[in-house]
Coordinates of C-alpha atoms in Angstrom, one line a residue:
M1 CA 67.9 118.1 211.6
Q2 CA 71.5 118.8 212.1
N3 CA 73.6 116.9 214.4
S4 CA 77.3 117.0 215.2
A5 CA 78.0 113.6 213.9
N6 CA 76.7 114.3 210.4
P7 CA 76.8 118.2 210.2
S8 CA 75.6 118.1 206.5
G9 CA 72.4 116.3 207.1
I10 CA 70.5 119.4 207.4
I11 CA 67.2 118.3 206.1
N12 CA 67.4 114.7 206.4
A13 CA 70.5 112.3 206.4
Q14 CA 68.6 110.4 203.4
Y15 CA 69.7 113.2 201.3
C16 CA 73.4 112.9 202.0
V17 CA 75.4 110.6 199.8
P18 CA 79.2 109.9 199.7
Y19 CA 79.5 111.0 196.2
N20 CA 78.8 114.0 194.0
V21 CA 75.0 114.4 193.0
E22 CA 74.2 115.9 189.6
L23 CA 70.7 117.2 189.5
A24 CA 68.9 119.1 186.7
I25 CA 66.4 121.8 187.6
V26 CA 63.8 122.4 184.8
R27 CA 61.5 125.1 184.7
K28 CA 58.6 125.2 182.2
V29 CA 58.5 128.9 181.4
M30 CA 55.4 129.0 179.1
T31 CA 52.7 128.0 181.6
L32 CA 50.4 130.1 183.6
A33 CA 52.4 129.3 186.8
D34 CA 56.0 128.5 186.5
K35 CA 56.4 124.6 187.1
L36 CA 59.8 123.6 188.5
T37 CA 61.0 120.0 188.5
V38 CA 64.3 118.6 189.8
T39 CA 65.5 115.5 188.2
D40 CA 68.6 113.2 188.3
V41 CA 70.9 112.9 185.4
N42 CA 68.6 109.9 184.0
G43 CA 65.5 112.2 184.0
K44 CA 63.9 110.6 187.1
I45 CA 62.1 113.1 189.2
V46 CA 63.7 113.8 192.6
F47 CA 61.6 117.0 193.8
N48 CA 58.8 119.0 192.5
L49 CA 57.9 122.6 193.7
K50 CA 54.4 123.3 194.4
A51 CA 53.1 126.9 194.5
S52 CA 49.9 128.4 195.5
L53 CA 48.7 130.9 193.0
M54 CA 46.9 132.8 196.0
T55 CA 50.5 133.3 197.7
F56 CA 52.6 132.8 194.7
H57 CA 55.6 134.6 196.0
D58 CA 55.0 134.2 199.7
H59 CA 55.3 130.5 200.2
R60 CA 56.1 127.2 198.2
V61 CA 56.3 123.6 199.2
L62 CA 59.1 121.3 197.9
L63 CA 57.6 117.7 197.5
D64 CA 59.5 114.6 196.9
S65 CA 58.9 112.2 194.2
A66 CA 56.1 110.6 195.8
G67 CA 54.5 113.9 196.6
N68 CA 55.3 114.1 200.1
P69 CA 56.1 117.6 201.6
V70 CA 59.8 118.0 202.3
L71 CA 60.1 121.6 203.1
T72 CA 58.1 124.8 203.1
L73 CA 59.8 128.0 201.8
R74 CA 58.4 131.1 203.0
R75 CA 59.3 134.8 202.2
K76 CA 59.1 137.1 205.2
V77 CA 57.0 140.1 204.0
M78 CA 58.3 143.4 204.6
S79 CA 62.0 142.3 205.3
A80 CA 64.6 144.6 203.9
H81 CA 67.0 141.9 202.9
D82 CA 64.8 139.5 201.1
R83 CA 64.6 137.0 204.1
W84 CA 63.2 133.6 203.4
Q85 CA 62.6 131.0 206.1
V86 CA 62.6 127.2 205.5
F87 CA 60.6 124.8 207.7
Q88 CA 60.2 121.1 207.8
G89 CA 57.3 119.5 205.9
E90 CA 54.3 121.7 205.5
S91 CA 54.8 123.4 208.8
M92 CA 55.4 127.3 209.2
E93 CA 56.0 127.3 212.9
L94 CA 59.1 128.5 214.4
K95 CA 59.8 125.2 216.2
D96 CA 60.1 123.5 212.8
L97 CA 62.5 126.1 211.2
V98 CA 65.4 124.4 209.6
F99 CA 67.3 127.6 208.2
S100 CA 66.9 131.0 206.9
V101 CA 68.4 132.9 204.0
K102 CA 68.8 136.7 203.5
R103 CA 70.6 138.9 201.1
S104 CA 74.2 139.9 202.4
S105 CA 73.3 143.6 201.6
M106 CA 70.5 145.6 200.0
F107 CA 72.4 146.7 197.0
Q108 CA 74.3 144.1 195.0
L109 CA 75.2 143.5 191.4
K110 CA 75.8 139.9 191.8
T111 CA 73.5 138.0 194.4
K112 CA 75.1 137.0 197.7
L113 CA 73.0 135.2 200.3
D114 CA 73.9 134.4 203.8
V115 CA 72.4 131.2 205.0
F116 CA 71.7 130.6 208.9
L117 CA 70.9 127.3 210.3
A118 CA 68.0 127.4 212.9
N119 CA 70.4 126.9 216.0
N120 CA 72.4 129.9 214.7
T121 CA 70.3 132.3 216.6
N122 CA 72.6 135.3 216.9
E123 CA 73.4 135.2 213.2
E124 CA 76.8 136.8 213.6
V125 CA 78.6 134.5 211.3
C126 CA 76.6 132.6 208.4
D127 CA 76.6 128.7 208.1
F128 CA 76.8 128.7 204.4
K129 CA 77.0 131.6 201.7
V130 CA 75.7 131.6 198.1
K131 CA 77.5 133.7 195.6
G132 CA 76.4 134.0 191.8
S133 CA 75.1 135.7 188.8
W134 CA 71.5 134.6 188.2
F135 CA 71.6 136.1 184.8
E136 CA 74.4 133.7 183.8
R137 CA 72.6 131.1 185.7
S138 CA 75.8 130.4 187.6
C139 CA 76.3 130.1 191.5
V140 CA 78.5 128.5 194.2
V141 CA 77.5 127.8 197.8
Y142 CA 80.2 127.8 200.3
A143 CA 80.5 126.4 203.8
G144 CA 80.3 129.5 206.1
E145 CA 82.8 132.3 205.3
S146 CA 85.3 129.8 203.8
L147 CA 86.3 129.0 200.2
S148 CA 85.2 125.5 200.8
I149 CA 82.6 124.7 197.9
V150 CA 79.8 122.5 198.8
A151 CA 77.8 122.8 195.5
Q152 CA 77.8 124.5 192.0
M153 CA 75.1 125.5 189.6
H154 CA 75.4 126.3 185.9
K155 CA 73.2 126.7 182.9
K156 CA 72.4 124.0 180.5
N157 CA 71.4 124.8 177.1
T158 CA 69.8 122.1 175.0
V159 CA 67.8 122.1 171.7
Q160 CA 64.7 121.0 173.7
S161 CA 65.1 123.8 176.2
I162 CA 64.9 126.5 173.4
A163 CA 62.2 124.7 171.6
F164 CA 59.9 123.7 174.5
G165 CA 60.3 127.0 176.5
K166 CA 62.1 125.1 179.2
D167 CA 64.8 126.8 181.5
N168 CA 67.3 124.2 182.4
F169 CA 70.2 124.4 184.9
M170 CA 72.4 121.6 186.5
V171 CA 73.6 121.6 190.1
T172 CA 76.5 119.5 191.3
V173 CA 76.2 118.8 195.0
F174 CA 79.3 117.6 196.6
P175 CA 79.6 114.4 198.8
N176 CA 78.0 114.2 202.2
I177 CA 76.2 117.5 201.4
D178 CA 72.3 117.5 201.7
Y179 CA 71.1 118.0 198.3
A180 CA 67.5 118.8 199.4
F181 CA 69.1 121.8 201.4
I182 CA 71.1 122.8 198.2
V183 CA 67.9 122.6 196.0
A184 CA 66.0 124.8 198.4
L185 CA 68.7 127.4 198.5
I186 CA 68.7 127.6 194.6
L187 CA 65.0 127.9 194.5
I188 CA 65.1 130.7 197.0
L189 CA 67.9 132.4 194.7
D190 CA 65.4 132.0 191.9
E191 CA 62.6 133.6 193.8
I192 CA 64.8 136.6 194.8
N193 CA 66.0 137.0 191.3
Q194 CA 62.3 137.0 189.9
V195 CA 60.9 139.4 192.3
K196 CA 64.0 141.7 191.6
N197 CA 63.3 141.5 187.8
Q198 CA 59.6 142.4 188.3
A199 CA 60.4 145.3 190.6

């Protein structure tokens, strides 16, 4: 959890390193259920996303490379602003809430998400903001309302991605920023976009 000595260790300090982290998010799109894998630049798996077909858009579990649950991502049903809550491990209890995400406004051409850490209960000012165009597979994560960038995502087109029905995008996480947290944000952005496209 977050502490004042290390404000960026939102999920776990082990996911904070003093250098840029480059991650590839690969979705196999020609399967019954989307399979999403997060790897480092050498192709080594860092995270996997597990979805239950029964609750496909309602909750997902982010696993580490050993298959241990890191986070549970849950969409709040009947929320006007596409609100998601993220919990430690496989819990869905409020005491284990790490952060929540909601769209900044109901109607928007480009996606803007406000991110509130669990201790920010009044939600007057967001702790992080995500802005981007999912169609272009580009987004930027900012610290709060500032212009201070903590992570960026961009599309990566490769011959393999076209041939094998894979959707690849790269994420650069800046030094000392919790990369599990950033991955969770991008997965929520992806989910919100998929639901919007199906509407």
